[in-house]
Amino acid sequence: MVKHVSIAVKGKVQGVFFRASTKEKAIEIGIRGFVKNESDGSVFIEAEGNGSQLSEFIAWCKQGSRLAKVEHCLVEEGIIKGFTGFVILR
């Protein structure tokens, strides 16, 4: 069963290839949605997948890319939007 989550990631997550690494991981796992930088220095992600895919993806987001330093990761369930791929929004 497909689920939808919104993920807000705070810490040193901009300028460290977090978005590119997030897209790479999402595609590897089979997650659909998007990732984008926010003006406050955080990263915002909307992701859809089954329960095990989302669990693996959320666990990755809490660690982040190799150069990132994730301080906080807020996950909220939401309404399915039917994403067909995973993209970086600018």
PDB file of C-alpha atoms in Angstrom:
ATOM      1  CA  MET A   1       0.000   0.000   0.000  1.00  0.00           C
ATOM      2  CA  VAL A   2       1.404   3.364  -1.040  1.00  0.00           C
ATOM      3  CA  LYS A   3       1.866   6.010   1.638  1.00  0.00           C
ATOM      4  CA  HIS A   4       2.885   9.678   1.507  1.00  0.00           C
ATOM      5  CA  VAL A   5       5.211  11.498   3.873  1.00  0.00           C
ATOM      6  CA  SER A   6       6.581  15.026   4.108  1.00  0.00           C
ATOM      7  CA  ILE A   7      10.080  15.239   5.576  1.00  0.00           C
ATOM      8  CA  ALA A   8      11.752  18.413   6.866  1.00  0.00           C
ATOM      9  CA  VAL A   9      15.497  17.966   7.380  1.00  0.00           C
ATOM     10  CA  LYS A  10      17.462  20.537   9.380  1.00  0.00           C
ATOM     11  CA  GLY A  11      21.185  20.878  10.013  1.00  0.00           C
ATOM     12  CA  LYS A  12      24.080  21.213   7.586  1.00  0.00           C
ATOM     13  CA  VAL A  13      22.051  20.011   4.606  1.00  0.00           C
ATOM     14  CA  GLN A  14      22.623  22.660   1.944  1.00  0.00           C
ATOM     15  CA  GLY A  15      25.835  22.868  -0.068  1.00  0.00           C
ATOM     16  CA  VAL A  16      26.714  19.252   0.776  1.00  0.00           C
ATOM     17  CA  PHE A  17      25.050  17.439  -2.170  1.00  0.00           C
ATOM     18  CA  PHE A  18      22.091  16.484   0.038  1.00  0.00           C
ATOM     19  CA  ARG A  19      19.478  16.938  -2.713  1.00  0.00           C
ATOM     20  CA  ALA A  20      21.457  14.981  -5.318  1.00  0.00           C
ATOM     21  CA  SER A  21      22.174  12.196  -2.829  1.00  0.00           C
ATOM     22  CA  THR A  22      18.507  12.158  -1.767  1.00  0.00           C
ATOM     23  CA  LYS A  23      17.396  11.749  -5.390  1.00  0.00           C
ATOM     24  CA  GLU A  24      19.934   8.968  -5.945  1.00  0.00           C
ATOM     25  CA  LYS A  25      18.765   7.108  -2.817  1.00  0.00           C
ATOM     26  CA  ALA A  26      15.079   7.604  -3.649  1.00  0.00           C
ATOM     27  CA  ILE A  27      15.524   6.156  -7.132  1.00  0.00           C
ATOM     28  CA  GLU A  28      17.556   3.241  -5.737  1.00  0.00           C
ATOM     29  CA  ILE A  29      14.782   2.389  -3.252  1.00  0.00           C
ATOM     30  CA  GLY A  30      11.853   3.137  -5.602  1.00  0.00           C
ATOM     31  CA  ILE A  31      10.579   6.272  -3.856  1.00  0.00           C
ATOM     32  CA  ARG A  32       8.647   8.860  -5.856  1.00  0.00           C
ATOM     33  CA  GLY A  33       8.367  12.572  -5.011  1.00  0.00           C
ATOM     34  CA  PHE A  34      10.692  15.560  -4.788  1.00  0.00           C
ATOM     35  CA  VAL A  35      13.382  17.287  -2.735  1.00  0.00           C
ATOM     36  CA  LYS A  36      14.037  21.032  -2.499  1.00  0.00           C
ATOM     37  CA  ASN A  37      16.061  23.541  -0.498  1.00  0.00           C
ATOM     38  CA  GLU A  38      14.160  25.925   1.763  1.00  0.00           C
ATOM     39  CA  SER A  39      15.111  29.557   2.424  1.00  0.00           C
ATOM     40  CA  ASP A  40      15.799  28.797   6.115  1.00  0.00           C
ATOM     41  CA  GLY A  41      18.659  26.414   5.220  1.00  0.00           C
ATOM     42  CA  SER A  42      16.627  23.228   5.629  1.00  0.00           C
ATOM     43  CA  VAL A  43      15.630  20.678   2.996  1.00  0.00           C
ATOM     44  CA  PHE A  44      12.010  19.653   2.317  1.00  0.00           C
ATOM     45  CA  ILE A  45      11.059  16.297   0.828  1.00  0.00           C
ATOM     46  CA  GLU A  46       7.753  14.785  -0.215  1.00  0.00           C
ATOM     47  CA  ALA A  47       7.992  11.034  -0.729  1.00  0.00           C
ATOM     48  CA  GLU A  48       5.681   8.197  -1.705  1.00  0.00           C
ATOM     49  CA  GLY A  49       6.253   4.471  -1.551  1.00  0.00           C
ATOM     50  CA  ASN A  50       5.252   1.381   0.375  1.00  0.00           C
ATOM     51  CA  GLY A  51       5.916   1.014   4.091  1.00  0.00           C
ATOM     52  CA  SER A  52       9.296  -0.716   3.851  1.00  0.00           C
ATOM     53  CA  GLN A  53      10.536   1.668   1.131  1.00  0.00           C
ATOM     54  CA  LEU A  54       9.566   4.697   3.212  1.00  0.00           C
ATOM     55  CA  SER A  55      11.105   3.235   6.382  1.00  0.00           C
ATOM     56  CA  GLU A  56      14.430   2.733   4.587  1.00  0.00           C
ATOM     57  CA  PHE A  57      14.250   6.191   2.976  1.00  0.00           C
ATOM     58  CA  ILE A  58      13.402   7.973   6.254  1.00  0.00           C
ATOM     59  CA  ALA A  59      16.285   6.178   8.008  1.00  0.00           C
ATOM     60  CA  TRP A  60      18.614   7.422   5.241  1.00  0.00           C
ATOM     61  CA  CYS A  61      17.260  11.001   5.558  1.00  0.00           C
ATOM     62  CA  LYS A  62      18.088  10.977   9.275  1.00  0.00           C
ATOM     63  CA  GLN A  63      21.750  10.326   8.333  1.00  0.00           C
ATOM     64  CA  GLY A  64      21.912  12.208   5.028  1.00  0.00           C
ATOM     65  CA  SER A  65      24.657  12.472   2.461  1.00  0.00           C
ATOM     66  CA  ARG A  66      28.288  11.854   3.380  1.00  0.00           C
ATOM     67  CA  LEU A  67      29.072  15.554   3.989  1.00  0.00           C
ATOM     68  CA  ALA A  68      25.749  16.428   5.661  1.00  0.00           C
ATOM     69  CA  LYS A  69      25.166  16.826   9.383  1.00  0.00           C
ATOM     70  CA  VAL A  70      21.486  16.167  10.059  1.00  0.00           C
ATOM     71  CA  GLU A  71      20.340  17.687  13.353  1.00  0.00           C
ATOM     72  CA  HIS A  72      16.593  17.143  13.082  1.00  0.00           C
ATOM     73  CA  CYS A  73      14.273  15.202  10.778  1.00  0.00           C
ATOM     74  CA  LEU A  74      10.514  15.792  11.081  1.00  0.00           C
ATOM     75  CA  VAL A  75       8.275  13.272   9.284  1.00  0.00           C
ATOM     76  CA  GLU A  76       4.537  13.743   8.784  1.00  0.00           C
ATOM     77  CA  GLU A  77       2.114  11.497   6.922  1.00  0.00           C
ATOM     78  CA  GLY A  78      -0.010  13.110   4.235  1.00  0.00           C
ATOM     79  CA  ILE A  79      -2.370  12.589   1.322  1.00  0.00           C
ATOM     80  CA  ILE A  80      -1.142  10.591  -1.693  1.00  0.00           C
ATOM     81  CA  LYS A  81      -0.301  12.867  -4.623  1.00  0.00           C
ATOM     82  CA  GLY A  82       0.557  10.181  -7.178  1.00  0.00           C
ATOM     83  CA  PHE A  83       4.126  11.205  -8.035  1.00  0.00           C
ATOM     84  CA  THR A  84       5.552   9.288 -11.003  1.00  0.00           C
ATOM     85  CA  GLY A  85       9.297   9.841 -10.445  1.00  0.00           C
ATOM     86  CA  PHE A  86      11.689  11.643  -8.107  1.00  0.00           C
ATOM     87  CA  VAL A  87      12.973  15.122  -8.944  1.00  0.00           C
ATOM     88  CA  ILE A  88      15.020  17.959  -7.482  1.00  0.00           C
ATOM     89  CA  LEU A  89      13.015  21.184  -7.379  1.00  0.00           C
ATOM     90  CA  ARG A  90      14.905  24.469  -7.602  1.00  0.00           C
TER      91      ARG A  90
END
